[in-house]
Every structure is written in structure tokens, then in C-alpha cells.
mmCIF file of C-alpha atoms in Angstrom:
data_model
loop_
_atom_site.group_PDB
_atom_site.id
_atom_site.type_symbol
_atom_site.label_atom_id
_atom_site.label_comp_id
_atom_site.label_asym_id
_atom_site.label_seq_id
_atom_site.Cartn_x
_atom_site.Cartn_y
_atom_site.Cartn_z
ATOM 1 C CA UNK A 609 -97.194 -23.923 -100.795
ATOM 2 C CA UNK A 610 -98.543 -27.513 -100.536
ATOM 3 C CA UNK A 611 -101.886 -27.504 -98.924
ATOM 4 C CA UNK A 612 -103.856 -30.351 -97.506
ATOM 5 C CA UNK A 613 -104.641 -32.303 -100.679
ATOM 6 C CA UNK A 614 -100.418 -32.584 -101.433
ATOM 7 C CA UNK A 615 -99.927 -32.930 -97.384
ATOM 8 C CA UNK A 616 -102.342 -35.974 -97.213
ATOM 9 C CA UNK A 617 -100.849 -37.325 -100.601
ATOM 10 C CA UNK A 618 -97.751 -37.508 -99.205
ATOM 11 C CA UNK A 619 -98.822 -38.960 -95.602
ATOM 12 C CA UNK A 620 -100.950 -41.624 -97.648
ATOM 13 C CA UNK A 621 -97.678 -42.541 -99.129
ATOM 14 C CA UNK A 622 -95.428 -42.221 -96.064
ATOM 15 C CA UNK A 623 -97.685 -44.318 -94.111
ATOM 16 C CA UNK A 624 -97.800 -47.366 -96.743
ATOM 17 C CA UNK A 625 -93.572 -47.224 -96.941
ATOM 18 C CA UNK A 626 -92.437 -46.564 -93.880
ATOM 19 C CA UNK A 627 -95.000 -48.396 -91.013
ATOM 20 C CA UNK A 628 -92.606 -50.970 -89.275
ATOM 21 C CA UNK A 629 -89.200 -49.803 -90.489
ATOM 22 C CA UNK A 630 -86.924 -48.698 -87.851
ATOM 23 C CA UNK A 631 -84.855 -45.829 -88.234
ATOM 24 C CA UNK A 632 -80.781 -46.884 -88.242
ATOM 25 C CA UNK A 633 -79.243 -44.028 -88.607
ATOM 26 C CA UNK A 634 -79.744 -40.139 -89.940
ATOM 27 C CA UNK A 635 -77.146 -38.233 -92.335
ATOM 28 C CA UNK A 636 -77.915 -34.959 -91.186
ATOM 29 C CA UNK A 637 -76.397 -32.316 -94.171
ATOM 30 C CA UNK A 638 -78.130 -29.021 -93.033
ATOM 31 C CA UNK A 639 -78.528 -28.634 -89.333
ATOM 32 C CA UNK A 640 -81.181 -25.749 -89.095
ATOM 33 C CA UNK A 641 -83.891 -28.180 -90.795
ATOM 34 C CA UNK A 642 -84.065 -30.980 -87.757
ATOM 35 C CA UNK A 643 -84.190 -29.544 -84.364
ATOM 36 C CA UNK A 644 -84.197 -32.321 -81.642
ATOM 37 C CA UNK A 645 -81.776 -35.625 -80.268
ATOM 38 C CA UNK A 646 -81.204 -37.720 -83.241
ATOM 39 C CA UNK A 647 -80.288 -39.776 -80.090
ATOM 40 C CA UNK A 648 -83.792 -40.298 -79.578
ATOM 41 C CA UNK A 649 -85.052 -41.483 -82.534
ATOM 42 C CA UNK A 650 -82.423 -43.918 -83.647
ATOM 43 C CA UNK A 651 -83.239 -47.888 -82.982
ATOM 44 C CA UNK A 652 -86.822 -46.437 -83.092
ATOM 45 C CA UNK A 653 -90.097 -48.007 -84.886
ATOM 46 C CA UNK A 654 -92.410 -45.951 -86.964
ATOM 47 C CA UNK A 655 -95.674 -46.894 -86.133
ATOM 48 C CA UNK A 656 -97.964 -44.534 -87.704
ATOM 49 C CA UNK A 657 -98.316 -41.435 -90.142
ATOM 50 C CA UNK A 658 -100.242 -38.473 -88.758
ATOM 51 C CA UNK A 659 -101.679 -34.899 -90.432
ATOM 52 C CA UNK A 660 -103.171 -32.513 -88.816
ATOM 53 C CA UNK A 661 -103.387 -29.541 -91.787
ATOM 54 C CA UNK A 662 -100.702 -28.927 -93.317
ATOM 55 C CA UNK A 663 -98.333 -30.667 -91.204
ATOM 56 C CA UNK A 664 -97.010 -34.105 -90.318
ATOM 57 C CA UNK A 665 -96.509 -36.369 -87.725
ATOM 58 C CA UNK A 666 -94.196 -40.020 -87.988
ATOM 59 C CA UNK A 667 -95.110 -41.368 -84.604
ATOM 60 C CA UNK A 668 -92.066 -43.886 -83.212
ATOM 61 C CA UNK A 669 -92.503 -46.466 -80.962
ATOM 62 C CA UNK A 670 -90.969 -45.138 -78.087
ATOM 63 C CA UNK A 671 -93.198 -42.036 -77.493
ATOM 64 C CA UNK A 672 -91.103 -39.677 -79.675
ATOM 65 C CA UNK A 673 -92.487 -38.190 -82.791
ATOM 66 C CA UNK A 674 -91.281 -36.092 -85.656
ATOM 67 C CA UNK A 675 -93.203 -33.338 -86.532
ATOM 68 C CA UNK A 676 -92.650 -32.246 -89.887
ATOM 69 C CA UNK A 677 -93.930 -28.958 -91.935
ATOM 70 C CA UNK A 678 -92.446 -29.322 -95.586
ATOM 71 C CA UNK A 679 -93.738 -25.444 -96.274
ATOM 72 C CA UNK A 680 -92.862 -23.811 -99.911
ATOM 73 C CA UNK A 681 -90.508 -26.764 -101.369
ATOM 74 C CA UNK A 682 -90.012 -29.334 -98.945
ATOM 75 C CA UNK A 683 -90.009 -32.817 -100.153
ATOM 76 C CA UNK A 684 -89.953 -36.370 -98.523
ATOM 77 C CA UNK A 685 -88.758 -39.010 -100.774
ATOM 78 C CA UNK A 686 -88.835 -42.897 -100.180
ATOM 79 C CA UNK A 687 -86.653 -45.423 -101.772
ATOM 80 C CA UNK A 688 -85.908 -48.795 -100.968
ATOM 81 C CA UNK A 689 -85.203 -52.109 -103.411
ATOM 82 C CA UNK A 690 -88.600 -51.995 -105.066
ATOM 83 C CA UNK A 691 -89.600 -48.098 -105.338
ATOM 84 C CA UNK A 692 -85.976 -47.110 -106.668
ATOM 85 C CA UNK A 693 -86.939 -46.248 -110.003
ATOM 86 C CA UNK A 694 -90.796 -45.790 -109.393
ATOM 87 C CA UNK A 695 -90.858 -41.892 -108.827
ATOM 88 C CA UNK A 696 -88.814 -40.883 -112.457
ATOM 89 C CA UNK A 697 -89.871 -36.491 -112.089
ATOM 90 C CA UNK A 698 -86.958 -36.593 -109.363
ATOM 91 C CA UNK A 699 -83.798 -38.093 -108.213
ATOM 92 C CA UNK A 700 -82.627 -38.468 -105.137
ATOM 93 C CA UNK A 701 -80.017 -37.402 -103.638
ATOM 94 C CA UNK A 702 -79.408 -34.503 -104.834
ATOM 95 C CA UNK A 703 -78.097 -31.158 -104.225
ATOM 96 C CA UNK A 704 -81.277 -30.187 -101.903
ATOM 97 C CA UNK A 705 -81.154 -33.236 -99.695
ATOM 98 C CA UNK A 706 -80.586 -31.628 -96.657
ATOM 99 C CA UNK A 707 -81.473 -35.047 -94.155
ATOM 100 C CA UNK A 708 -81.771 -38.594 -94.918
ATOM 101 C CA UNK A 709 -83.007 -40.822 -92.400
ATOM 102 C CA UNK A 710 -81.194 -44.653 -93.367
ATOM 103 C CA UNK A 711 -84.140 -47.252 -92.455
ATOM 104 C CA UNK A 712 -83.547 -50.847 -92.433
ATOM 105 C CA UNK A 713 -84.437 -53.679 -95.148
ATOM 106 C CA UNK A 714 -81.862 -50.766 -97.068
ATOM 107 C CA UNK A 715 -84.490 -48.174 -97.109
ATOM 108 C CA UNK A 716 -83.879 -44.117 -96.991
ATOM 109 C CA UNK A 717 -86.693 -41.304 -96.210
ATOM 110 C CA UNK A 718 -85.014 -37.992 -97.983
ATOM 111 C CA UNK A 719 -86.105 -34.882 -97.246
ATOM 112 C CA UNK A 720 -85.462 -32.523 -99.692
ATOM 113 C CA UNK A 721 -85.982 -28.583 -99.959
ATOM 114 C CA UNK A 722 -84.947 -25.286 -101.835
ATOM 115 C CA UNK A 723 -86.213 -22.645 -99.835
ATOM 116 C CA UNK A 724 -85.135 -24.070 -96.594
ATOM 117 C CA UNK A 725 -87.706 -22.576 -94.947
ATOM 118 C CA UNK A 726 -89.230 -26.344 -93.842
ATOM 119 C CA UNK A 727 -88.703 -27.784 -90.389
ATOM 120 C CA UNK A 728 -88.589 -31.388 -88.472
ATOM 121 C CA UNK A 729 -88.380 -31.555 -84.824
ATOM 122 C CA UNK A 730 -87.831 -34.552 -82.789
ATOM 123 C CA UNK A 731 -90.284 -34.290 -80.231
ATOM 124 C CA UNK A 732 -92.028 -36.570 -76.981
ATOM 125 C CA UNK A 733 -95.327 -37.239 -78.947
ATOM 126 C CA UNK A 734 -97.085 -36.133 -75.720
ATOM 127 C CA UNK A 735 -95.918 -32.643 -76.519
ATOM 128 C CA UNK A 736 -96.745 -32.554 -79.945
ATOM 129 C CA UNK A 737 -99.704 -29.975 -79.067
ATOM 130 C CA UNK A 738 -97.259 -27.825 -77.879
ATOM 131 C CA UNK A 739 -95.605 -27.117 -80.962
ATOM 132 C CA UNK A 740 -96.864 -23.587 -82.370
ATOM 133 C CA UNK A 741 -97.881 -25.032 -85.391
ATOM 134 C CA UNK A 742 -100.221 -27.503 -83.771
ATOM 135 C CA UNK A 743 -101.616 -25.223 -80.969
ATOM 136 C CA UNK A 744 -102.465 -22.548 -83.133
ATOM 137 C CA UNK A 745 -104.600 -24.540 -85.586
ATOM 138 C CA UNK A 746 -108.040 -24.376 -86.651
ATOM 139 C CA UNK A 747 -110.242 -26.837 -87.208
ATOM 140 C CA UNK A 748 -110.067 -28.773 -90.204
ATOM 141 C CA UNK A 749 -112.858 -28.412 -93.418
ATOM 142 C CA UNK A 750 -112.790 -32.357 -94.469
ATOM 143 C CA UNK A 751 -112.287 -33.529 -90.316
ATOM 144 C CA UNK A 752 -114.141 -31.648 -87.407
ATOM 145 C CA UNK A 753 -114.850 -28.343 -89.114
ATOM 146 C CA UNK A 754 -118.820 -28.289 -89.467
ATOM 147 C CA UNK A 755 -120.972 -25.901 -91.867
ATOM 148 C CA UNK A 756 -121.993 -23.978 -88.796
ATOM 149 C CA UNK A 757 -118.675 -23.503 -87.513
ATOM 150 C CA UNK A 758 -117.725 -22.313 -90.370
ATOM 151 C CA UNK A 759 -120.470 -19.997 -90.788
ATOM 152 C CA UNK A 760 -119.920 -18.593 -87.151
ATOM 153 C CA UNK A 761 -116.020 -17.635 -88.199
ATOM 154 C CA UNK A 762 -117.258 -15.738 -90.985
ATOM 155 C CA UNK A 763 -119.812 -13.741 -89.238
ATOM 156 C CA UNK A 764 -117.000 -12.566 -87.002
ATOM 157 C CA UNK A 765 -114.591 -10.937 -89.454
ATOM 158 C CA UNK A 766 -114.860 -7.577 -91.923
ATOM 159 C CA UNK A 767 -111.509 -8.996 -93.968
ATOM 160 C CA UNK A 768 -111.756 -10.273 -97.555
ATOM 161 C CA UNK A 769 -113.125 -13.995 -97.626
ATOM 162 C CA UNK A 770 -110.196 -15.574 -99.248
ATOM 163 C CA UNK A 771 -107.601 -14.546 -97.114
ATOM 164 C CA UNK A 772 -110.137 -15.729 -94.010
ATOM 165 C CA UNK A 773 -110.297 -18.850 -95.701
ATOM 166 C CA UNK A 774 -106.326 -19.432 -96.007
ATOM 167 C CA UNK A 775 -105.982 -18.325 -92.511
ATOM 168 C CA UNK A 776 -104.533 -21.942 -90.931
ATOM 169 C CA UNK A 777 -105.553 -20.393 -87.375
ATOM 170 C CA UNK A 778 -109.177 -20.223 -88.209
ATOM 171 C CA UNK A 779 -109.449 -23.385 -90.018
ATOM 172 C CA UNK A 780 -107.179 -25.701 -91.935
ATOM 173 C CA UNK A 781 -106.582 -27.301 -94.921
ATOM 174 C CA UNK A 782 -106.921 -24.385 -97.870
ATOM 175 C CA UNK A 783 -104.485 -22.423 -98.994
ATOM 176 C CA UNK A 784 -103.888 -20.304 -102.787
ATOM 177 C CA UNK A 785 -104.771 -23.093 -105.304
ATOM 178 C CA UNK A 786 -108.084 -24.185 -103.561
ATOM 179 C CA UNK A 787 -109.187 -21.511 -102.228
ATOM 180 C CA UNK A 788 -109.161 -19.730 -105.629
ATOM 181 C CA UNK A 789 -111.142 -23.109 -106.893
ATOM 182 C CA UNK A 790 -113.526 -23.559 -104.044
ATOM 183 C CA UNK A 791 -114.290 -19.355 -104.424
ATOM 184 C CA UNK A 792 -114.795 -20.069 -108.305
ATOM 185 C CA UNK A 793 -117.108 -23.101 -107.524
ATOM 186 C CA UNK A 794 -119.393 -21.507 -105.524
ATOM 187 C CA UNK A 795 -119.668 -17.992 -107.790
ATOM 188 C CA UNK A 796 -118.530 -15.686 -104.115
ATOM 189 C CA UNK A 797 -116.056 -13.216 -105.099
ATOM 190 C CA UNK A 798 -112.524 -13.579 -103.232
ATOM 191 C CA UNK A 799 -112.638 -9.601 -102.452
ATOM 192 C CA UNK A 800 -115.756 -9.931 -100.365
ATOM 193 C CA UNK A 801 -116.324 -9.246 -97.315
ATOM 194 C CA UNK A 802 -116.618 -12.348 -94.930
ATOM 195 C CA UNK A 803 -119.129 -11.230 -92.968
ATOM 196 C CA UNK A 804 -121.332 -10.145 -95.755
ATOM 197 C CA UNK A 805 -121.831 -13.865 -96.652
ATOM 198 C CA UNK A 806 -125.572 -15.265 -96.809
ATOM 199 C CA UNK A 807 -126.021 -18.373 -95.187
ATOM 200 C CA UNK A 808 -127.106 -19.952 -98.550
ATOM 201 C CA UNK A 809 -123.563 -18.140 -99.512
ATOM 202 C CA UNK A 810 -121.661 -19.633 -97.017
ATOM 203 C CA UNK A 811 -122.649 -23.377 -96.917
ATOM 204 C CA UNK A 812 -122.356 -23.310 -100.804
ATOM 205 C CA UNK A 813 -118.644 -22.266 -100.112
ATOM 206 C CA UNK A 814 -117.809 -24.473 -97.445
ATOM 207 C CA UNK A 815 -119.117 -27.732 -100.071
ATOM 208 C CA UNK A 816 -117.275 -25.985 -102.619
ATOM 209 C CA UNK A 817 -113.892 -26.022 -100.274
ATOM 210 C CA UNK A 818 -114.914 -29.791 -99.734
ATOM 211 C CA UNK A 819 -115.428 -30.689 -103.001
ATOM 212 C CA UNK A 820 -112.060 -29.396 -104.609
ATOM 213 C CA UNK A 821 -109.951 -30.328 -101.029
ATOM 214 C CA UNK A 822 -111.515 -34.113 -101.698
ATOM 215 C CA UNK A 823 -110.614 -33.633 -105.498
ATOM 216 C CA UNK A 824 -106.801 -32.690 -105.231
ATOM 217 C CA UNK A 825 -106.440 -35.755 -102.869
ATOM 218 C CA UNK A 826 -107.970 -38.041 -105.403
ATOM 219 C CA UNK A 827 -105.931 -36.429 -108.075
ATOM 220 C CA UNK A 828 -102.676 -36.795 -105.762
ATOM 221 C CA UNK A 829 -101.845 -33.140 -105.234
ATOM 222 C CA UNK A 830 -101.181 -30.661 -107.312
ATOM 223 C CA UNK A 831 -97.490 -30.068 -108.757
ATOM 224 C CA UNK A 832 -97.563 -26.112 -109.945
ATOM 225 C CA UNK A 833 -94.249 -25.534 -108.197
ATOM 226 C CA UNK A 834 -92.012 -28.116 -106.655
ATOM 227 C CA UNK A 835 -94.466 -30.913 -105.142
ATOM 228 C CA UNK A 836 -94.162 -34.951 -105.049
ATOM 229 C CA UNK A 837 -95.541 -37.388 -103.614
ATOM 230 C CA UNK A 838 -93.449 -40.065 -101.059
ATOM 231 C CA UNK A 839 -92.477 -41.932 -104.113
ATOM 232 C CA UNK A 840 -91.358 -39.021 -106.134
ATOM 233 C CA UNK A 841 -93.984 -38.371 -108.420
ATOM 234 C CA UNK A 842 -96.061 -35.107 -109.307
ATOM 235 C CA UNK A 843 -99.808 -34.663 -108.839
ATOM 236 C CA UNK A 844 -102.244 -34.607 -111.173
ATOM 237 C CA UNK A 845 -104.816 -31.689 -109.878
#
């Protein structure tokens, strides 16, 4: 599953393409992966491209938002005039576009995904924290997570560090790939017990989970399974 390096890739992206386009129109293929009005979007501006974790926010500029979680495969895809033939490791459409929102100036967002198991909701932003996703998660290790808070989860729970790590509700950002890497960095075995941590043990682990999150982004994601970035290109963690 993309984590945060591949998330913020793709926001990065988003954000530079689609600030100021407004949304025309939206070919909807496979109903179960948009949940909201469509009425209430079209004629809208996109003003800004949010991330909290692992998900997304495209903020309009008539107070709606969609909230988007691209989980396993999800994919969003820009093309207009100029990035048509930028992203060449996929093409879009194709048989896993399930939504494409038509922007003007000729410009399409696709969102693309095998598993299906991604969502985007149309939603007021003002209720944005109401969304599940958003209510139930923790803070963030390269945004308002702080060593001690971080130290304070740990102390709290018998479970195996790694999963405690990946745990979205406790804090965000890490999931398989870097928390293997940020375990491996800082020399803690992923079977140990998160309360057994040192101190010493525990802030080397929470620079080592900065240090590789910071790394993917640089490195645009990584692309083990089915990841792009918003002009269609794989990673290179």
C-alpha cells in the first residue's frame, strides 16, 4: 500500500496540475468508488491539495472537498496538452479507469485502480474531520508527531514494535516498506516488544522513521507494486 512518501508524491504533483482548473464535468464508470453529489462539485475551482497521512484532500472553491484514499492500487493520473506523453510506465484510460473528472483548458484527473478497494467522497470541507479516516488518525512523524510523543505511545503497548508503528491510529505516515527500513536503520528488531524500548532506542527509531519517510519523498515514492506519481511515472525509492 502507498504510504506517506508515494501519498505526498502524488499531492506534490496534484497540487502543481490541477490549482485553478475547474472541474466541467465527471465520467463516472464504477459507482462504488465516488460517494457524494457530483452536483456539487461541477463548475467548481480547485484551490488547494491537502494530505493528512495517507489520504487526500482537493479543496474546491465552494466549501466542498474530495477526500480521497487511493489504498492498495489506486492511481490519479493528470493529462492535459503538455503532460500527455510525459508519464510513459502508464496509459490512460484504460481498463481500470473507474472516474475521470474532465477539467477545463482540455485537462482530465483519472483515477485509476485494480483492487477497487479505494474511495472518493464529495464532502462540505467543514466535515472533512468527520470522515473515519480523518478522525481516527494519529499524529503524523514528519508534521506534529514529536520524539516524546512518540516515546509516550510506545511505553503504553506490549505488541510487537512494527505493527505499533504501522498502526495509522497511533501515528501516521509508515506503513510495510518504511517501517521495515526505519527498523533496519536504527538496529531494533521488528518482533520487539514496544514497550521494552530504551529511550536512546526509541528516539534513534523515530529519526530513523524520519530519515527514510523524508528519503522516499525525495526519491518520489516507491513503485514495488502498482504506484505513480500525478503524471504517471514510478518512484525511484
Amino acid at each position: 500500500m502507498p504510504e506517506l512518501p508515494e501519498v505526498e508524491t502524488i499531492r506534490i504533483g496534484l497540487k502543481r496540475y490541477l490549482t485553478n482548473h475547474t472541474i466541467e464535468s465527471v465520467d463516472l464508470k464504477l459507482k462504488k468508488q465516488l460517494t457524494g453529489d457530483t452536483k456539487n462539485i461541477i463548475g467548481a475551482k480547485i484551490i488547494d491539495v491537502r494530505r493528512f497521512g495517507k489520504g487526500l484532500v482537493i479543496d474546491l472553491n465552494n466549501n466542498y472537498s474530495l477526500a480521497i484514499h487511493i489504498k492498495m492500487t489506486g492511481q490519479l493520473v493528470y493529462r492535459d496538452n503538455q503532460v500527455n506523453n510525459v508519464g510513459k510506465d502508464i496509459q490512460v484510460p484504460n481498463k481500470f479507469t473507474h472516474i475521470i473528472f474532465n477539467l477545463n483548458h482540455n485537462a482530465k484527473l483519472y483515477y485509476n485502480d485494480i483492487r477497487q478497494f479505494g474511495w472518493i467522497k464529495i464532502v462540505l470541507t467543514s466535515k472533512l474531520k468527520e470522515l473515519t479516516f480523518f478522525k481516527n488518525l494519529g499524529l503524523e512523524f514528519l508534521n506534529d508527531l514529536t520524539v516524546k510523543q512518540f516515546t509516550d505511545i510506545l511505553s503504553k503497548y506490549k505488541t510487537p514494535i512494527k505493527p505499533l508503528i504501522m498502526d495509522q491510529t497511533k501515528m501516521a505516515g509508515l506503513g510495510n516498506i518504511y517501517a521495515n527500513d526505519a527498523l533496519y536503520l536504527a538496529k531494533i528488531n521488528p518482533k520487539k516488544a514496544a514497550n521494552s524500548l530504551s529511550t536512546t532506542e526509541a528516539k534513534r527509531l523515530f529519526k530513523a522513521a524520519q530519515t527514510v519517510l523524508k528519503k522516499g519523498i525525495k526519491e518520489g515514492g516507491s513503485s514495488e507494486i502498482n504506484f505513480v506519481n500525478a503524471e504517471g511515472k514510478k518512484g525511484n525509492y
